[in-house]
CSV table of C-alpha atoms in Angstrom, one decimal:
chain,number,residue,atom,x,y,z
A,23,MET,CA,-27.6,-12.6,18.0
A,24,SER,CA,-24.0,-13.2,19.0
A,25,GLU,CA,-21.9,-10.2,20.0
A,26,THR,CA,-19.3,-8.8,17.5
A,27,LEU,CA,-15.9,-9.0,19.1
A,28,ILE,CA,-12.9,-6.8,18.4
A,29,ALA,CA,-9.8,-9.0,18.2
A,30,GLY,CA,-11.6,-11.4,20.6
A,31,ILE,CA,-12.6,-8.6,23.0
A,32,ARG,CA,-16.1,-7.6,24.0
A,33,PRO,CA,-16.5,-3.9,22.9
A,34,GLU,CA,-17.8,-2.7,26.3
A,35,ARG,CA,-14.8,-4.1,28.0
A,36,LEU,CA,-12.5,-2.4,25.6
A,37,GLU,CA,-14.3,0.9,25.9
A,38,LYS,CA,-14.3,0.7,29.7
A,39,LEU,CA,-10.5,0.2,29.7
A,40,ARG,CA,-10.0,3.0,27.1
A,41,VAL,CA,-11.9,5.6,29.1
A,42,ARG,CA,-10.4,4.7,32.5
A,43,GLU,CA,-6.8,4.6,31.3
A,44,ALA,CA,-7.1,7.9,29.3
A,45,LYS,CA,-8.5,9.6,32.4
A,46,ARG,CA,-5.7,8.1,34.6
A,47,PHE,CA,-3.1,9.4,32.2
A,48,ALA,CA,-4.5,12.9,31.9
A,49,GLN,CA,-5.0,13.3,35.7
A,50,GLY,CA,-1.4,12.2,36.4
A,51,ARG,CA,0.3,14.7,34.1
A,52,PRO,CA,-0.9,18.2,34.8
A,53,LYS,CA,2.5,19.8,34.2
A,54,ALA,CA,2.7,18.5,30.7
A,55,ARG,CA,-0.9,19.5,29.9
A,56,ALA,CA,-0.3,23.1,31.2
A,57,ALA,CA,3.0,23.4,29.3
A,58,LEU,CA,1.4,22.2,26.1
A,59,ASP,CA,-1.5,24.5,26.5
A,60,ALA,CA,0.9,27.4,27.0
A,61,GLY,CA,3.4,26.7,24.3
A,62,SER,CA,2.4,24.1,21.6
A,63,ASP,CA,0.3,26.4,19.5
A,64,VAL,CA,3.4,27.7,17.7
A,65,PHE,CA,3.7,24.3,16.0
A,66,LEU,CA,1.6,23.1,13.2
A,67,ASP,CA,-1.2,21.0,14.7
A,68,GLY,CA,0.4,21.5,18.1
A,69,VAL,CA,3.4,19.2,17.5
A,70,PRO,CA,7.0,19.7,16.1
A,71,LEU,CA,6.7,16.6,14.0
A,72,HIS,CA,3.2,15.4,12.8
A,73,TRP,CA,4.1,11.8,13.6
A,74,MET,CA,3.8,12.7,17.3
A,75,LYS,CA,0.0,12.8,16.7
A,76,ASP,CA,0.1,9.0,16.3
A,77,TRP,CA,0.7,8.5,20.1
A,78,PRO,CA,-2.7,7.4,21.6
A,79,MET,CA,-2.5,9.4,24.8
A,80,PRO,CA,-5.0,12.2,25.5
A,81,HIS,CA,-2.0,14.5,25.3
A,82,LEU,CA,1.7,14.0,24.9
A,83,PRO,CA,4.0,13.8,27.9
A,84,LEU,CA,7.0,16.1,27.8
A,85,ILE,CA,10.3,14.3,28.3
A,86,ALA,CA,12.8,15.8,30.7
A,87,SER,CA,15.6,13.3,30.2
A,88,ALA,CA,16.4,9.8,29.0
A,89,LYS,CA,19.2,7.5,29.9
A,90,GLY,CA,19.8,3.8,29.0
A,91,ALA,CA,16.3,2.2,28.7
A,92,ARG,CA,14.5,4.8,30.9
A,93,ILE,CA,12.9,8.1,30.2
A,94,THR,CA,11.6,10.6,32.7
A,95,ASP,CA,8.9,13.2,32.0
A,96,ILE,CA,8.3,16.6,33.5
A,97,ASP,CA,5.6,15.2,35.8
A,98,GLY,CA,8.2,13.0,37.4
A,99,TYR,CA,7.3,9.6,35.9
A,100,GLU,CA,10.2,7.3,35.3
A,101,ILE,CA,9.2,5.0,32.4
A,102,ASP,CA,10.7,1.8,31.0
A,103,ASP,CA,11.3,2.6,27.4
A,104,PHE,CA,10.7,-0.2,24.9
A,105,CYS,CA,10.0,2.2,22.0
A,106,LEU,CA,13.5,3.6,22.0
A,107,GLY,CA,12.8,6.3,19.5
A,108,ASP,CA,11.2,3.8,17.1
A,109,THR,CA,14.7,2.1,16.7
A,110,GLY,CA,16.7,5.4,16.7
A,111,SER,CA,17.9,4.6,20.2
A,112,MET,CA,17.9,0.9,19.9
A,113,PHE,CA,21.2,0.7,21.7
A,114,GLY,CA,19.8,2.8,24.6
A,115,HIS,CA,19.6,6.5,25.2
A,116,SER,CA,23.0,8.2,25.1
A,117,PRO,CA,25.3,5.2,25.2
A,118,ALA,CA,28.4,6.2,27.1
A,119,PRO,CA,30.9,5.8,24.2
A,120,VAL,CA,28.7,7.9,21.9
A,121,ALA,CA,28.1,10.6,24.6
A,122,LYS,CA,31.8,10.8,25.1
A,123,ALA,CA,32.4,11.1,21.3
A,124,ILE,CA,29.9,13.9,21.0
A,125,ARG,CA,31.5,15.9,23.8
A,126,ARG,CA,34.9,15.4,22.2
A,127,GLN,CA,33.8,16.4,18.7
A,128,ALA,CA,31.7,19.3,19.9
A,129,SER,CA,34.8,21.4,20.6
A,130,ARG,CA,36.3,20.5,17.2
A,131,GLY,CA,33.6,21.6,14.9
A,132,LEU,CA,30.2,20.3,13.9
A,133,THR,CA,30.3,20.3,10.1
A,134,TYR,CA,32.9,21.2,7.5
A,135,MET,CA,32.2,19.2,4.3
A,136,LEU,CA,35.6,17.6,4.5
A,137,PRO,CA,36.6,14.2,5.9
A,138,SER,CA,38.3,13.5,9.2
A,139,GLU,CA,40.4,10.6,10.5
A,140,ASP,CA,37.3,9.4,12.2
A,141,ALA,CA,35.7,9.2,8.8
A,142,LEU,CA,38.4,6.7,7.6
A,143,GLU,CA,38.0,4.7,10.8
A,144,ALA,CA,34.2,4.7,10.5
A,145,GLY,CA,34.5,3.4,6.9
A,146,ARG,CA,36.8,0.6,8.0
A,147,LEU,CA,34.4,-0.4,10.8
A,148,LEU,CA,31.4,-0.3,8.5
A,149,THR,CA,33.0,-2.8,6.2
A,150,LYS,CA,34.1,-5.0,9.2
A,151,ARG,CA,30.5,-5.0,10.5
A,152,PHE,CA,28.4,-5.2,7.4
A,153,GLY,CA,30.6,-6.5,4.6
A,154,ASP,CA,32.6,-5.4,1.6
A,155,PHE,CA,30.7,-2.3,0.3
A,156,ARG,CA,31.7,1.1,-1.0
A,157,TRP,CA,30.0,3.4,1.5
A,158,GLN,CA,28.2,6.8,1.4
A,159,ILE,CA,26.9,8.7,4.4
A,160,ALA,CA,23.4,10.2,4.5
A,161,THR,CA,21.4,11.8,7.3
A,162,THR,CA,18.3,9.6,7.2
A,163,ALA,CA,17.5,6.2,5.9
A,164,THR,CA,14.9,7.9,3.6
A,165,ASP,CA,17.8,9.8,1.9
A,166,ALA,CA,19.9,6.6,1.7
A,167,ASN,CA,17.1,4.7,0.0
A,168,ARG,CA,16.4,7.6,-2.3
A,169,PHE,CA,20.0,7.7,-3.4
A,170,ALA,CA,20.2,3.9,-3.8
A,171,ILE,CA,17.1,4.0,-6.1
A,172,ARG,CA,18.8,6.7,-8.2
A,173,VAL,CA,22.0,4.6,-8.5
A,174,ALA,CA,20.0,1.5,-9.5
A,175,ARG,CA,18.2,3.4,-12.2
A,176,ALA,CA,21.4,5.0,-13.5
A,177,ILE,CA,23.2,1.6,-13.6
A,178,THR,CA,20.4,-0.4,-15.3
A,179,GLY,CA,18.8,2.3,-17.5
A,180,ARG,CA,15.5,1.0,-16.2
A,181,ALA,CA,12.7,3.0,-14.5
A,182,LYS,CA,10.8,0.8,-12.1
A,183,ILE,CA,11.5,-0.2,-8.5
A,184,LEU,CA,9.8,-3.3,-7.2
A,185,VAL,CA,8.6,-3.1,-3.6
A,186,PHE,CA,6.3,-5.1,-1.4
A,187,SER,CA,2.8,-3.9,-0.7
A,188,GLY,CA,2.6,-2.5,2.8
A,189,CYS,CA,6.4,-1.8,3.0
A,190,TYR,CA,8.0,1.3,4.4
A,191,HIS,CA,11.4,2.7,3.2
A,192,GLY,CA,11.1,6.1,4.7
A,193,THR,CA,9.2,8.9,3.0
A,194,VAL,CA,10.6,8.1,-0.4
A,195,ASP,CA,8.0,9.3,-2.9
A,196,ASP,CA,9.2,6.9,-5.6
A,197,VAL,CA,7.9,3.8,-3.8
A,198,MET,CA,4.8,5.0,-2.1
A,199,VAL,CA,2.7,2.4,-3.9
A,200,GLU,CA,0.5,-0.5,-2.9
A,201,LEU,CA,-1.6,-3.3,-4.3
A,202,SER,CA,-5.4,-2.8,-4.6
A,203,GLY,CA,-7.3,-5.7,-6.2
A,204,GLY,CA,-4.0,-7.0,-7.5
A,205,ILE,CA,-3.1,-3.7,-9.3
A,206,THR,CA,-0.3,-1.3,-8.3
A,207,GLN,CA,-1.6,2.2,-7.3
A,208,ASN,CA,-0.5,5.2,-5.3
A,209,ARG,CA,-0.9,4.6,-1.6
A,210,GLU,CA,-4.1,6.0,-0.2
A,211,GLY,CA,-3.7,9.0,2.0
A,212,LEU,CA,-0.6,10.6,0.3
A,213,LEU,CA,-0.7,14.3,0.9
A,214,GLY,CA,0.0,16.7,-2.0
A,215,GLN,CA,1.2,13.9,-4.3
A,216,ILE,CA,0.2,14.6,-7.9
A,217,ALA,CA,2.5,12.2,-9.8
A,218,ASP,CA,1.5,8.8,-11.0
A,219,LEU,CA,4.0,6.8,-9.0
A,220,THR,CA,3.1,3.6,-10.9
A,221,LEU,CA,5.3,4.8,-13.7
A,222,GLY,CA,8.3,4.2,-11.6
A,223,ALA,CA,7.3,1.5,-9.2
A,224,ILE,CA,5.5,-1.8,-9.0
A,225,ALA,CA,4.2,-3.6,-5.9
A,226,CYS,CA,4.0,-7.3,-5.2
A,227,GLU,CA,3.1,-9.3,-2.1
A,228,PHE,CA,5.9,-10.2,0.2
A,229,ASN,CA,6.7,-14.0,0.1
A,230,ASP,CA,5.2,-14.3,-3.4
A,231,LEU,CA,8.1,-15.2,-5.7
A,232,SER,CA,5.8,-16.0,-8.6
A,233,ALA,CA,4.5,-12.5,-8.6
A,234,VAL,CA,8.0,-11.1,-8.4
A,235,GLU,CA,9.2,-13.2,-11.4
A,236,ALA,CA,6.2,-12.0,-13.4
A,237,ALA,CA,7.1,-8.4,-12.7
A,238,LEU,CA,10.8,-8.8,-13.4
A,239,ALA,CA,10.2,-10.7,-16.6
A,240,LYS,CA,8.9,-7.5,-18.2
A,241,GLY,CA,12.5,-6.2,-18.2
A,242,ASP,CA,11.8,-2.7,-16.9
A,243,VAL,CA,12.6,-3.2,-13.2
A,244,ALA,CA,15.9,-1.6,-12.1
A,245,ALA,CA,15.9,-3.0,-8.5
A,246,ILE,CA,14.0,-4.8,-5.8
A,247,LEU,CA,13.9,-2.7,-2.7
A,248,THR,CA,13.0,-4.8,0.4
A,249,GLU,CA,13.4,-5.2,4.1
A,250,PRO,CA,14.5,-8.7,5.1
A,251,VAL,CA,11.4,-8.8,7.3
A,252,MET,CA,8.3,-6.6,6.7
A,253,THR,CA,8.1,-4.3,9.7
A,254,ASN,CA,5.9,-1.4,8.7
A,255,SER,CA,2.7,-2.8,10.0
A,256,CYS,CA,2.2,-6.1,11.8
A,257,MET,CA,5.5,-7.9,11.3
A,258,VAL,CA,5.8,-10.5,8.6
A,259,LEU,CA,8.6,-13.0,8.5
A,260,PRO,CA,10.0,-14.3,5.2
A,261,ASP,CA,9.1,-17.8,4.1
A,262,PRO,CA,12.0,-20.4,4.0
A,263,GLY,CA,13.8,-19.8,0.7
A,264,PHE,CA,12.2,-16.5,0.0
A,265,HIS,CA,15.4,-14.5,0.1
A,266,ASP,CA,17.4,-17.0,-1.9
A,267,GLY,CA,14.6,-16.8,-4.5
A,268,LEU,CA,14.7,-13.0,-4.6
A,269,ARG,CA,18.5,-13.1,-5.1
A,270,ALA,CA,18.2,-15.7,-7.9
A,271,LEU,CA,15.4,-13.8,-9.7
A,272,SER,CA,17.2,-10.5,-9.5
A,273,LEU,CA,20.3,-12.1,-11.1
A,274,LYS,CA,18.2,-13.9,-13.7
A,275,TYR,CA,16.4,-10.7,-14.9
A,276,GLY,CA,19.2,-8.1,-14.3
A,277,ALA,CA,17.6,-6.2,-11.4
A,278,LEU,CA,19.7,-5.0,-8.5
A,279,LEU,CA,18.8,-6.1,-5.0
A,280,ILE,CA,18.6,-3.4,-2.3
A,281,MET,CA,18.4,-4.5,1.3
A,282,ASP,CA,17.0,-2.0,3.7
A,283,GLU,CA,18.1,-3.0,7.2
A,284,THR,CA,16.9,0.1,9.1
A,285,HIS,CA,14.6,-1.9,11.3
A,286,THR,CA,16.0,-5.4,11.0
A,287,ILE,CA,19.4,-4.3,12.4
A,288,SER,CA,17.7,-5.7,15.5
A,289,THR,CA,18.4,-9.2,14.2
A,290,GLY,CA,21.9,-9.4,15.4
A,291,LEU,CA,25.5,-8.4,14.6
A,292,GLY,CA,25.6,-7.3,11.0
A,293,GLY,CA,21.8,-7.2,10.7
A,294,TYR,CA,19.6,-9.8,9.1
A,295,THR,CA,22.0,-9.7,6.1
A,296,GLY,CA,25.0,-10.7,8.3
A,297,VAL,CA,23.2,-13.2,10.4
A,298,TYR,CA,21.6,-15.1,7.5
A,299,GLY,CA,24.2,-14.5,4.9
A,300,LEU,CA,22.2,-12.5,2.4
A,301,THR,CA,24.1,-11.0,-0.6
A,302,PRO,CA,22.4,-7.7,-1.7
A,303,ASP,CA,23.9,-5.4,-4.3
A,304,ILE,CA,23.1,-2.3,-2.2
A,305,PHE,CA,22.9,-2.3,1.6
A,306,VAL,CA,21.1,0.4,3.5
A,307,VAL,CA,20.9,1.0,7.3
A,308,GLY,CA,20.0,4.1,9.4
A,309,LYS,CA,18.4,5.2,12.6
A,310,CYS,CA,20.5,3.6,15.4
A,311,VAL,CA,23.7,3.0,13.3
A,312,ALA,CA,25.3,6.0,15.0
A,313,GLY,CA,23.8,5.5,18.4
A,314,GLY,CA,21.0,8.0,17.9
A,315,MET,CA,22.9,10.8,16.0
A,316,PRO,CA,20.9,11.3,12.8
A,317,THR,CA,22.9,9.1,10.4
A,318,ALA,CA,22.3,6.5,7.7
A,319,VAL,CA,24.7,4.7,5.4
A,320,TRP,CA,24.3,3.1,2.0
A,321,GLY,CA,26.9,0.8,0.4
A,322,LEU,CA,27.5,-0.7,-3.0
A,323,THR,CA,29.3,-4.0,-3.6
A,324,PRO,CA,32.6,-3.5,-5.5
A,325,GLU,CA,30.9,-4.7,-8.7
A,326,THR,CA,28.0,-2.4,-8.3
A,327,ALA,CA,30.3,0.5,-7.5
A,328,ALA,CA,32.2,-0.1,-10.7
A,329,ARG,CA,28.9,0.0,-12.7
A,330,TYR,CA,28.0,3.2,-10.9
A,331,ASP,CA,31.4,4.8,-11.7
A,332,ALA,CA,30.8,4.0,-15.4
A,333,ALA,CA,27.3,5.5,-15.4
A,334,ASN,CA,28.5,8.6,-13.4
A,335,SER,CA,31.5,9.2,-15.7
A,336,ALA,CA,29.2,9.1,-18.8
A,337,ARG,CA,26.6,11.6,-17.6
A,338,ALA,CA,26.5,15.2,-18.7
A,339,PRO,CA,28.1,17.9,-16.4
A,340,GLY,CA,25.9,19.4,-13.7
A,341,HIS,CA,24.1,18.4,-10.6
A,342,SER,CA,23.6,14.7,-10.0
A,343,GLY,CA,20.6,15.4,-7.8
A,344,MET,CA,22.1,13.3,-5.0
A,345,GLY,CA,23.5,14.4,-1.6
A,346,THR,CA,22.7,16.8,1.2
A,347,THR,CA,24.9,19.5,2.7
A,348,LEU,CA,25.0,18.3,6.3
A,349,SER,CA,25.5,14.6,5.5
A,350,ALA,CA,28.9,13.1,6.3
A,351,ASN,CA,29.7,15.7,8.9
A,352,PRO,CA,32.4,15.0,11.6
A,353,MET,CA,29.8,14.5,14.4
A,354,GLN,CA,28.2,11.7,12.5
A,355,PHE,CA,31.6,10.0,12.0
A,356,ALA,CA,32.5,10.4,15.6
A,357,CYS,CA,29.3,8.7,16.6
A,358,LEU,CA,29.5,6.1,13.9
A,359,LYS,CA,33.0,5.1,15.1
A,360,ALA,CA,31.9,4.9,18.7
A,361,THR,CA,28.8,2.9,18.0
A,362,LEU,CA,30.4,0.4,15.6
A,363,ALA,CA,33.5,-0.1,17.8
A,364,ASP,CA,32.0,0.0,21.3
A,365,VAL,CA,28.2,-0.3,21.3
A,366,MET,CA,27.2,-2.5,18.4
A,367,THR,CA,29.0,-5.5,19.9
A,368,ALA,CA,28.4,-9.3,20.0
A,369,LYS,CA,28.1,-9.0,23.8
A,370,ASN,CA,25.4,-6.4,23.6
A,371,TYR,CA,23.5,-8.3,21.0
A,372,ALA,CA,23.7,-11.4,23.1
A,373,HIS,CA,22.1,-9.5,26.0
A,374,MET,CA,19.4,-8.1,23.7
A,375,GLU,CA,18.6,-11.5,22.2
A,376,THR,CA,18.3,-13.1,25.7
A,377,LEU,CA,15.9,-10.5,27.0
A,378,ALA,CA,13.9,-10.3,23.8
A,379,HIS,CA,13.4,-14.1,23.9
A,380,ARG,CA,12.2,-13.7,27.5
A,381,LEU,CA,9.8,-10.9,26.5
A,382,ALA,CA,8.4,-12.9,23.6
A,383,GLN,CA,7.9,-16.0,25.7
A,384,GLY,CA,6.2,-14.0,28.5
A,385,LEU,CA,3.8,-12.2,26.1
A,386,GLY,CA,3.1,-15.5,24.3
A,387,LYS,CA,2.2,-17.3,27.6
A,388,SER,CA,-0.1,-14.5,28.6
A,389,ILE,CA,-1.9,-14.6,25.3
A,390,ALA,CA,-2.3,-18.4,25.6
A,391,ARG,CA,-3.5,-18.1,29.2
A,392,HIS,CA,-6.3,-15.7,28.2
A,393,ASN,CA,-7.1,-17.6,25.0
A,394,ALA,CA,-6.7,-14.4,23.0
A,395,PRO,CA,-6.7,-14.9,19.2
A,396,TRP,CA,-3.3,-13.1,19.0
A,397,HIS,CA,0.3,-14.1,18.4
A,398,VAL,CA,3.9,-12.9,19.0
A,399,VAL,CA,6.6,-12.3,16.4
A,400,ARG,CA,10.3,-11.6,17.1
A,401,VAL,CA,13.3,-10.7,15.0
A,402,GLY,CA,16.3,-10.5,17.3
A,403,ALA,CA,15.8,-7.6,19.7
A,404,ARG,CA,12.5,-6.6,18.1
A,405,VAL,CA,9.3,-8.1,19.5
A,406,GLU,CA,5.7,-7.5,18.5
A,407,PHE,CA,2.4,-8.8,19.7
A,408,ILE,CA,-0.2,-8.9,17.0
A,409,CYS,CA,-3.9,-8.7,17.8
A,410,ALA,CA,-4.9,-11.4,15.3
A,411,PRO,CA,-4.0,-15.0,14.6
A,412,GLY,CA,-0.8,-15.8,12.8
A,413,PRO,CA,1.5,-16.2,11.2
A,414,LEU,CA,1.0,-13.4,8.6
A,415,ASN,CA,2.2,-14.0,5.1
A,416,ASN,CA,2.2,-10.5,3.4
A,417,GLY,CA,1.4,-6.8,3.7
A,418,THR,CA,-2.2,-7.2,2.9
A,419,GLU,CA,-2.7,-9.7,5.8
A,420,ALA,CA,-0.7,-7.4,8.0
A,421,ALA,CA,-2.9,-4.5,7.3
A,422,LEU,CA,-6.0,-6.5,8.1
A,423,ALA,CA,-4.5,-7.7,11.4
A,424,HIS,CA,-4.0,-4.2,12.6
A,425,GLN,CA,-6.5,-3.3,15.4
A,426,PRO,CA,-6.1,0.4,16.1
A,427,SER,CA,-8.8,0.6,18.8
A,428,VAL,CA,-7.4,-2.3,20.8
A,429,GLU,CA,-3.8,-1.2,20.3
A,430,SER,CA,-4.3,2.4,21.4
A,431,ALA,CA,-6.2,1.5,24.6
A,432,LEU,CA,-3.6,-1.2,25.4
A,433,HIS,CA,-0.7,1.2,24.8
A,434,VAL,CA,-2.1,3.8,27.2
A,435,ALA,CA,-2.7,1.1,29.8
A,436,LEU,CA,0.9,-0.1,29.5
A,437,LEU,CA,2.2,3.4,29.9
A,438,ASN,CA,0.1,4.0,33.0
A,439,ARG,CA,1.9,0.9,34.3
A,440,GLY,CA,5.3,2.4,33.5
A,441,CYS,CA,6.0,0.8,30.1
A,442,LEU,CA,6.3,2.7,26.8
A,443,ILE,CA,6.0,0.8,23.5
A,444,ALA,CA,6.1,2.2,20.0
A,445,PRO,CA,3.0,4.1,18.8
A,446,PHE,CA,3.2,2.4,15.4
A,447,HIS,CA,1.6,-1.0,15.8
A,448,ASN,CA,2.9,-3.0,18.8
A,449,MET,CA,6.7,-2.8,18.5
A,450,MET,CA,9.0,-3.3,21.5
A,451,LEU,CA,12.8,-3.2,21.5
A,452,ILE,CA,15.4,-4.5,23.9
A,453,SER,CA,18.5,-2.4,24.3
A,454,PRO,CA,21.9,-3.3,25.9
A,455,ALA,CA,20.7,-1.2,28.8
A,456,THR,CA,17.4,-3.0,29.3
A,457,LYS,CA,17.2,-5.0,32.5
A,458,LYS,CA,15.5,-8.3,33.2
A,459,ARG,CA,13.2,-6.5,35.8
A,460,GLN,CA,12.0,-4.1,33.1
A,461,VAL,CA,11.1,-6.9,30.8
A,462,ASP,CA,9.2,-8.7,33.7
A,463,ARG,CA,7.4,-5.4,34.5
A,464,LEU,CA,6.2,-5.2,30.9
A,465,ILE,CA,5.0,-8.8,30.8
A,466,ALA,CA,3.2,-8.2,34.1
A,467,ALA,CA,1.5,-5.0,32.8
A,468,PHE,CA,0.5,-6.8,29.6
A,469,ASP,CA,-1.0,-9.7,31.5
A,470,GLU,CA,-2.8,-7.5,33.9
A,471,THR,CA,-4.4,-5.6,31.0
A,472,LEU,CA,-5.3,-8.8,29.2
A,473,SER,CA,-6.9,-10.1,32.4
A,474,GLU,CA,-9.3,-7.2,32.2
A,475,LEU,CA,-9.9,-7.3,28.5
A,476,PHE,CA,-10.6,-11.1,28.4
């Protein structure tokens, strides 16, 4: 009987690597282990944010400092950081213009629920960078998407939001749905969710314009909410003409088009929307837009803003249910201004693009050399290796391509060789601070590990 392989790997080879690398990590970080044993029990499940449980190491490292594209832990390891806070620090840790802006603003107040001159300049720069939108400031992309959904429903008078199965738009309850046997249902694993989310959302497969049209034709969809590229699981690129088709269908059936660029801002200057000339009604971006300061923005085209004004003026007095107290604070504006003017530049994106291409090529050559049934996908500065053949067409295929046992062992092996990649799937980012030698070290570490696995 032939042996069952896991992503092309013999199970005993994978297990040998997993055990050895886990032991190597644990033995090398006694300070972190001791500190966690002494102090982590005050946190629920031992971590300040439960997502930290998704890291595959035997225990977490404790970070002492981060600068540029390097992080240092309390056990003295200096690590090439390709996770970069899962895009939050895509432009590097503490970019100099942002750090300077923080120091300057810190002595002037942290929040006052009133605008500043920096707010006006940040608004101008947002329009220059992303296009003619009427902007609002949020603290997270989750909030920005939530507010965009509310606006779309208010404008159209319709209830449903169309999303793509396997998508991720932050922890927005309204769109936590997926396809199962072709039927939209609440996503499996939701904790404490008692509502039937299918009353307000419908899921289609990414790249399936026929399914999108069938859903829109019912006349109850307020908006299509999508990323330009699916990034929640194994990355899925849009088919040629897909975005043109989405735009045409949204106009035909009167649904708004919301483009969530929170991850695809890696594409280039202006995000995927700017690089490829997309024309959404509502534009959302978060994470790294203010250089790592918790900030997100959402913008309405002038026409959409006028429709919002009409809906808003017609509502009854009282709370709109939108907004958070600490959003649009002066520290956010100081960091937005610094990032948009001095960090999110064509020169920096060119550097990121060049090294990301080098990384993708190097990983691809290693995969080919070892005859691994894997592939590599890149969107600007964002690179992923996927432990399955490709390309992938939709979220269902992306979920099936996910190989947790392989990925977790490989991630720890890479970290033991000085390279940190994201704990969620196999995402790697290039920042303006990333060096060619760091990329080459990651390629070498990847190839060394594949040599053992294959």
